[in-house]
Each structure stands twice: as structure tokens, then as C-alpha cells.
mmCIF file of C-alpha atoms in Angstrom:
data_model
loop_
_atom_site.group_PDB
_atom_site.id
_atom_site.type_symbol
_atom_site.label_atom_id
_atom_site.label_comp_id
_atom_site.label_asym_id
_atom_site.label_seq_id
_atom_site.Cartn_x
_atom_site.Cartn_y
_atom_site.Cartn_z
ATOM 1 C CA MET A 43 74.068 78.574 129.220
ATOM 2 C CA THR A 44 77.764 77.717 127.933
ATOM 3 C CA THR A 45 79.670 74.667 128.313
ATOM 4 C CA TYR A 46 83.076 73.640 129.140
ATOM 5 C CA SER A 47 84.227 71.423 127.841
ATOM 6 C CA VAL A 48 88.126 69.257 127.810
ATOM 7 C CA THR A 49 89.649 66.525 126.200
ATOM 8 C CA ILE A 50 92.304 64.352 126.866
ATOM 9 C CA ARG A 51 93.965 61.846 124.196
ATOM 10 C CA LEU A 52 95.571 59.296 125.401
ATOM 11 C CA ASP A 53 98.302 56.772 122.857
ATOM 12 C CA ASP A 54 98.210 52.972 123.606
ATOM 13 C CA ALA A 55 102.225 52.720 125.194
ATOM 14 C CA SER A 56 100.608 56.054 127.770
ATOM 15 C CA LEU A 57 97.545 53.944 128.434
ATOM 16 C CA ALA A 58 99.182 51.061 129.560
ATOM 17 C CA ALA A 59 101.340 53.050 131.623
ATOM 18 C CA LEU A 60 98.775 54.578 133.747
ATOM 19 C CA LYS A 61 96.701 51.351 134.543
ATOM 20 C CA GLY A 62 95.627 51.582 138.242
ATOM 21 C CA HIS A 63 96.575 56.176 137.734
ATOM 22 C CA GLN A 64 93.021 57.503 138.189
ATOM 23 C CA LEU A 65 92.476 61.003 136.248
ATOM 24 C CA GLN A 66 92.467 64.316 138.826
ATOM 25 C CA VAL A 67 90.730 67.545 138.226
ATOM 26 C CA PHE A 68 90.710 70.382 140.757
ATOM 27 C CA LYS A 69 88.968 74.211 140.137
ATOM 28 C CA GLY A 70 89.397 77.598 140.602
ATOM 29 C CA VAL A 71 88.070 80.585 141.881
ATOM 30 C CA LYS A 72 88.390 84.121 142.722
ATOM 31 C CA ALA A 73 87.933 84.999 146.552
ATOM 32 C CA SER A 74 88.007 88.104 148.651
ATOM 33 C CA ALA A 75 90.191 85.933 151.145
ATOM 34 C CA PRO A 76 92.475 83.792 148.118
ATOM 35 C CA ASP A 77 95.213 82.991 151.209
ATOM 36 C CA LYS A 78 92.678 80.849 153.665
ATOM 37 C CA GLY A 79 91.406 78.862 150.273
ATOM 38 C CA VAL A 80 92.419 75.359 149.838
ATOM 39 C CA SER A 81 91.058 73.332 146.530
ATOM 40 C CA THR A 82 89.575 69.671 146.683
ATOM 41 C CA VAL A 83 88.958 67.040 144.110
ATOM 42 C CA TRP A 84 86.271 68.606 141.970
ATOM 43 C CA ALA A 85 85.624 65.723 139.437
ATOM 44 C CA THR A 86 87.650 62.156 139.002
ATOM 45 C CA VAL A 87 88.229 59.466 136.596
ATOM 46 C CA SER A 88 89.038 55.878 136.676
ATOM 47 C CA GLU A 89 87.751 53.779 133.811
ATOM 48 C CA LEU A 90 90.889 55.837 131.206
ATOM 49 C CA ASN A 91 90.490 55.885 127.339
ATOM 50 C CA HIS A 92 92.395 56.059 124.699
ATOM 51 C CA LEU A 93 90.163 60.029 124.294
ATOM 52 C CA ILE A 94 88.758 60.954 127.435
ATOM 53 C CA THR A 95 86.196 64.130 127.924
ATOM 54 C CA LEU A 96 84.776 66.733 130.341
ATOM 55 C CA THR A 97 82.446 68.668 130.661
ATOM 56 C CA TRP A 98 80.789 71.258 132.454
ATOM 57 C CA GLN A 99 78.700 74.427 132.742
ATOM 58 C CA PRO A 100 78.453 77.135 135.719
ATOM 59 C CA ASN A 101 75.702 76.183 137.973
ATOM 60 C CA TYR A 102 76.722 76.562 141.547
ATOM 61 C CA GLN A 103 75.998 75.811 144.711
ATOM 62 C CA GLY A 104 77.424 77.027 148.054
ATOM 63 C CA PHE A 105 77.763 74.157 150.930
ATOM 64 C CA PHE A 106 79.162 74.454 154.431
ATOM 65 C CA HIS A 107 80.926 72.279 156.447
ATOM 66 C CA ALA A 108 80.446 71.764 160.407
ATOM 67 C CA GLY A 109 83.964 70.872 162.405
ATOM 68 C CA PRO A 110 87.984 70.124 161.790
ATOM 69 C CA LEU A 111 88.791 69.500 157.945
ATOM 70 C CA HIS A 112 92.800 68.128 157.492
ATOM 71 C CA GLU A 113 93.792 67.660 154.605
ATOM 72 C CA GLU A 114 92.952 63.633 152.822
ATOM 73 C CA GLN A 115 90.131 64.446 154.265
ATOM 74 C CA GLN A 116 86.921 64.862 152.430
ATOM 75 C CA ALA A 117 85.194 68.233 152.758
ATOM 76 C CA THR A 118 81.177 67.313 153.306
ATOM 77 C CA PRO A 119 78.539 69.765 152.561
ATOM 78 C CA ASP A 120 75.958 69.608 155.411
ATOM 79 C CA LEU A 121 74.068 72.549 153.840
ATOM 80 C CA SER A 122 73.832 73.621 150.802
ATOM 81 C CA ASP A 123 72.451 75.680 147.733
ATOM 82 C CA VAL A 124 72.168 76.962 144.343
ATOM 83 C CA LEU A 125 73.781 80.022 144.138
ATOM 84 C CA THR A 126 72.537 83.150 142.196
ATOM 85 C CA LEU A 127 75.005 85.876 141.402
ATOM 86 C CA GLY A 128 74.447 88.895 143.974
ATOM 87 C CA ASP A 129 72.550 87.259 146.559
ATOM 88 C CA THR A 130 74.260 85.972 149.568
ATOM 89 C CA PHE A 131 73.542 82.281 150.631
ATOM 90 C CA ALA A 132 73.811 82.433 154.617
ATOM 91 C CA LEU A 133 73.802 79.227 157.796
ATOM 92 C CA ALA A 134 72.094 80.508 160.514
ATOM 93 C CA THR A 135 72.075 77.398 162.084
ATOM 94 C CA ARG A 136 72.939 73.808 161.756
ATOM 95 C CA GLN A 137 70.066 73.191 160.484
ATOM 96 C CA LYS A 138 68.762 76.657 158.191
ATOM 97 C CA THR A 139 69.837 79.164 155.536
ATOM 98 C CA VAL A 140 68.498 81.711 154.482
ATOM 99 C CA ARG A 141 68.878 84.477 151.190
ATOM 100 C CA LEU A 142 69.454 87.710 151.197
ATOM 101 C CA GLN A 143 69.349 89.770 148.284
ATOM 102 C CA ASP A 144 72.272 92.272 149.900
ATOM 103 C CA GLY A 145 75.965 91.035 148.003
ATOM 104 C CA VAL A 146 78.194 91.744 145.771
ATOM 105 C CA ALA A 147 77.120 92.289 142.231
ATOM 106 C CA ASP A 148 78.485 89.375 139.803
ATOM 107 C CA ALA A 149 79.673 87.327 143.081
ATOM 108 C CA TYR A 150 78.395 84.647 145.007
ATOM 109 C CA THR A 151 78.417 85.609 149.017
ATOM 110 C CA LEU A 152 79.101 83.276 151.794
ATOM 111 C CA ARG A 153 77.882 83.872 155.296
ATOM 112 C CA ASN A 154 78.292 82.653 158.541
ATOM 113 C CA GLN A 155 75.745 83.397 161.028
ATOM 114 C CA THR A 156 75.507 80.005 163.426
ATOM 115 C CA GLY A 157 77.442 81.265 166.098
ATOM 116 C CA ARG A 158 80.765 78.882 166.033
ATOM 117 C CA PRO A 159 83.563 78.312 163.107
ATOM 118 C CA MET A 160 82.982 76.668 160.223
ATOM 119 C CA TRP A 161 83.987 75.681 156.585
ATOM 120 C CA ALA A 162 82.230 76.996 153.798
ATOM 121 C CA GLY A 163 82.914 76.858 150.046
ATOM 122 C CA VAL A 164 81.623 76.066 146.287
ATOM 123 C CA MET A 165 80.641 73.107 144.544
ATOM 124 C CA ALA A 166 78.954 72.473 141.110
ATOM 125 C CA GLU A 167 78.721 69.192 138.915
ATOM 126 C CA ALA A 168 80.792 67.952 135.644
ATOM 127 C CA ARG A 169 80.155 65.390 132.921
ATOM 128 C CA ALA A 170 82.671 62.297 132.785
ATOM 129 C CA TYR A 171 82.055 60.905 128.628
ATOM 130 C CA GLN A 172 78.665 62.524 128.906
ATOM 131 C CA THR A 173 78.227 60.930 132.708
ATOM 132 C CA PRO A 174 76.978 63.558 135.660
ATOM 133 C CA LEU A 175 79.581 62.799 138.256
ATOM 134 C CA GLY A 176 77.104 64.983 141.396
ATOM 135 C CA ALA A 177 78.044 67.551 142.820
ATOM 136 C CA SER A 178 81.468 68.047 144.143
ATOM 137 C CA PRO A 179 83.511 70.480 146.300
ATOM 138 C CA PHE A 180 86.233 72.148 144.734
ATOM 139 C CA CYS A 181 87.570 75.113 146.969
ATOM 140 C CA VAL A 182 86.909 75.384 150.590
ATOM 141 C CA PHE A 183 87.769 77.681 153.012
ATOM 142 C CA PRO A 184 87.260 78.799 156.953
ATOM 143 C CA GLN A 185 84.736 81.139 158.161
ATOM 144 C CA ARG A 186 84.383 83.296 161.714
ATOM 145 C CA ASN A 187 81.096 83.555 162.731
ATOM 146 C CA ASN A 188 79.849 86.764 160.709
ATOM 147 C CA GLU A 189 82.078 86.519 158.816
ATOM 148 C CA ARG A 190 80.982 87.363 154.630
ATOM 149 C CA LEU A 191 83.070 85.381 151.455
ATOM 150 C CA VAL A 192 82.982 86.616 148.498
ATOM 151 C CA LEU A 193 83.242 84.444 145.630
ATOM 152 C CA GLU A 194 83.172 84.727 142.203
ATOM 153 C CA PRO A 195 83.388 81.878 138.979
ATOM 154 C CA TYR A 196 86.946 81.206 137.487
ATOM 155 C CA GLU A 197 87.511 79.102 134.753
ATOM 156 C CA LYS A 198 90.382 77.250 135.739
ATOM 157 C CA ILE A 199 91.211 73.594 135.747
ATOM 158 C CA VAL A 200 94.383 71.625 136.712
ATOM 159 C CA LEU A 201 94.587 67.756 135.425
ATOM 160 C CA VAL A 202 97.184 65.125 136.844
ATOM 161 C CA PHE A 203 96.703 61.587 136.717
ATOM 162 C CA SER A 204 97.598 60.332 140.641
ATOM 163 C CA GLN A 205 98.439 56.797 141.368
ATOM 164 C CA GLN A 206 96.726 57.835 145.033
ATOM 165 C CA PRO A 207 93.066 57.361 144.199
ATOM 166 C CA ARG A 208 90.735 59.840 146.227
ATOM 167 C CA GLU A 209 87.142 60.342 146.686
ATOM 168 C CA LEU A 210 85.712 63.784 145.294
ATOM 169 C CA GLY A 211 85.733 66.919 147.795
ATOM 170 C CA THR A 212 89.108 65.717 149.531
ATOM 171 C CA VAL A 213 91.488 68.358 150.951
ATOM 172 C CA VAL A 214 94.709 68.453 148.922
ATOM 173 C CA ARG A 215 97.029 70.912 149.035
ATOM 174 C CA GLN A 216 100.048 69.852 146.631
ATOM 175 C CA CYS A 217 100.404 68.405 142.830
ATOM 176 C CA THR A 218 102.577 65.633 143.349
ATOM 177 C CA ALA A 219 102.680 64.253 139.851
ATOM 178 C CA ARG A 220 103.083 66.118 136.162
ATOM 179 C CA SER A 221 99.808 68.558 136.067
ATOM 180 C CA VAL A 222 98.530 71.269 133.415
ATOM 181 C CA SER A 223 96.128 74.441 134.209
ATOM 182 C CA LEU A 224 94.153 75.202 131.066
ATOM 183 C CA HIS A 225 92.147 78.466 131.409
ATOM 184 C CA PHE A 226 88.949 78.920 129.540
ATOM 185 C CA PHE A 227 87.390 82.343 128.945
ATOM 186 C CA SER A 228 84.213 83.236 126.627
ATOM 187 C CA SER A 229 86.271 83.314 123.777
ATOM 188 C CA VAL A 230 87.496 79.537 124.767
ATOM 189 C CA THR A 231 85.340 77.020 126.111
ATOM 190 C CA HIS A 232 87.184 74.055 124.156
ATOM 191 C CA ILE A 233 90.780 73.047 125.223
ATOM 192 C CA SER A 234 92.704 69.654 124.017
ATOM 193 C CA VAL A 235 95.731 68.425 125.396
ATOM 194 C CA ASP A 236 97.614 64.791 125.233
ATOM 195 C CA TYR A 237 99.366 62.823 127.219
ATOM 196 C CA SER A 238 102.448 60.767 127.204
ATOM 197 C CA HIS A 239 103.658 59.013 130.302
ATOM 198 C CA ARG A 240 107.362 59.301 128.970
ATOM 199 C CA ARG A 241 107.020 63.025 128.204
ATOM 200 C CA GLY A 242 103.694 64.563 130.610
ATOM 201 C CA TRP A 243 102.003 66.479 129.355
ATOM 202 C CA ASP A 244 101.575 68.254 125.472
ATOM 203 C CA THR A 245 99.763 71.740 125.379
ATOM 204 C CA LEU A 246 99.454 71.477 121.406
ATOM 205 C CA GLY A 247 100.968 74.976 121.478
ATOM 206 C CA ASN A 248 97.314 75.878 122.867
ATOM 207 C CA PRO A 249 98.490 79.692 124.463
ATOM 208 C CA VAL A 250 95.912 78.792 127.525
ATOM 209 C CA ALA A 251 97.140 75.797 128.752
ATOM 210 C CA LYS A 252 100.655 75.139 130.161
ATOM 211 C CA ARG A 253 102.593 72.325 132.380
ATOM 212 C CA ASN A 254 103.265 72.790 135.482
ATOM 213 C CA PRO A 255 106.121 72.440 137.906
ATOM 214 C CA MET A 256 106.626 69.694 140.170
ATOM 215 C CA ASN A 257 104.770 69.490 143.373
ATOM 216 C CA LEU A 258 102.628 72.294 142.051
ATOM 217 C CA LEU A 259 100.364 74.443 145.034
ATOM 218 C CA LEU A 260 97.194 73.687 143.732
ATOM 219 C CA ALA A 261 95.242 77.070 145.875
ATOM 220 C CA SER A 262 98.191 79.134 144.623
ATOM 221 C CA GLU A 263 97.325 78.274 141.227
ATOM 222 C CA LEU A 264 93.453 78.251 141.543
ATOM 223 C CA ILE A 265 92.687 80.213 144.152
ATOM 224 C CA VAL A 266 92.876 84.306 143.009
ATOM 225 C CA PRO A 267 92.169 87.717 144.461
ATOM 226 C CA SER A 268 88.632 88.392 143.458
ATOM 227 C CA PHE A 269 88.871 92.180 144.506
ATOM 228 C CA THR A 270 85.878 92.111 146.477
ATOM 229 C CA ARG A 271 85.346 93.417 149.410
ATOM 230 C CA GLY A 272 84.382 90.287 152.108
ATOM 231 C CA SER A 273 86.375 88.484 155.045
ATOM 232 C CA THR A 274 88.507 90.366 157.239
ATOM 233 C CA PRO A 275 92.453 88.581 157.968
ATOM 234 C CA GLY A 276 93.349 86.848 160.440
ATOM 235 C CA ASP A 277 93.380 83.094 161.642
ATOM 236 C CA LEU A 278 90.773 80.954 163.189
ATOM 237 C CA GLU A 279 90.831 78.524 165.617
ATOM 238 C CA SER A 280 93.328 75.798 165.858
ATOM 239 C CA ALA A 281 90.086 73.626 165.403
ATOM 240 C CA LEU A 282 89.816 74.055 161.756
ATOM 241 C CA VAL A 283 93.454 74.498 160.752
ATOM 242 C CA LEU A 284 94.244 72.495 158.326
ATOM 243 C CA HIS A 285 97.623 69.953 159.400
#
């Protein structure tokens, strides 16, 4: 299985200037209804060093979250399970999940069959300095009853040093600090970047890395169309709308 990795280099002055900051990582996904999705904090690093390393493998889990979910709140999985390409992970009741072999090839399908609105999403585990951070959500979508959500792997991440510490799975709409996007492929599995507290992110000339403007909308950057047939358009009940 492919291992993806990131190396972030900080000089002495930048490391001192970032005291009290937290590195936050947001991850991408392809979705059948990308306009409905929101990004969540996928990984964090609070102990910053001159050389920060992050690694992960594409081992994904589907999850369901019950109840309302607002910005700066945590998406906390009520039920989760390992995802298999081509299968459907369905929530039949609040306590029971089923796996169906009626999904979309090369994609993950999640279906809400509880009779009530839910949130559905995907999570994965990253490692910081080779220490596992635990599986954490990186995207979440509202789902009506019996609605199908189709998701595909999309190895793109956004990095930001934030003065506001956040828990894993916290919903974040906008990245107000300087950030950088890194796009991985089968032929590009490692990317190195530098960060300066004066100049911001340095992509080191890497064509699959880009500096982002301030106030980046994370979902627009990271949740992109999958061109698969999935959920139908429309607004959900107000209890599921982010405010």
C-alpha cells in the first residue's frame, strides 16, 4: 500500500515565532455531492520542531454522526467501519451497520437508512514523527434517509499553522492564516516545503504545491466532484444546516 509523506522545515526564527501555534492538516476527497461537504481538522501537531514529518496510508473508514453539527464543533463518529472500494457501508439503525455489495466500482458508498437525517463522512489515520494520531474525520456530509453518498480517494492536503488550537474532527469552513496545498499522485508520494514566519510557505519550486490566498474556503479547495451518481440535490432539515 502506498505511503504518502510530508516534510516541513522551519528555521530557528520561525520556530520561535510559532511558539503556541498548532499545525493543522485538512484532507481532500472526491464526492458525488461536493457542494454539501465540509472539511474537518484531520491531523494536528502541537510540538513543533525544525523538521516536522507527517505520513499516512489510504486506509479509510466510513462513519456516521447523529444530531446537529455546527462550525467549530467536532464531528464525533457514533458508528464507523473500514471502507472497501466497491462496497456500500449503510447505517440501518443507530446501533447497527450493514455492508452491501452494490456500490460504485473504485469508490466508497455510504447510505443512511435510519429514517432520520444524519451526517456521514470518511476518516483516516495520520502519523506525526511516526507517532499515530488515531483515525480522525476529514470530511462530513449531511444525508437524508436512504440517500447515497459516493466518495473517492483524493490525496490532497492543506497545511496551516494556527494560533487557535482545535481538536481532531472540528468543522472549519475558512482558513484565515497562510496555508499551502499539496497534491499527491501515484508518482508523487513525498513533498517537502519550508515555512518562514516572515515570508510564509515556500513550495521549493514543486509544481504540485501551491501557496493559498488568505481566507481560503477549505471545502472548495479540498472537496471536488467525483462524477459519480450519488445523493440528490436539495437542502436538508434546519437541524443539519451549519451556521
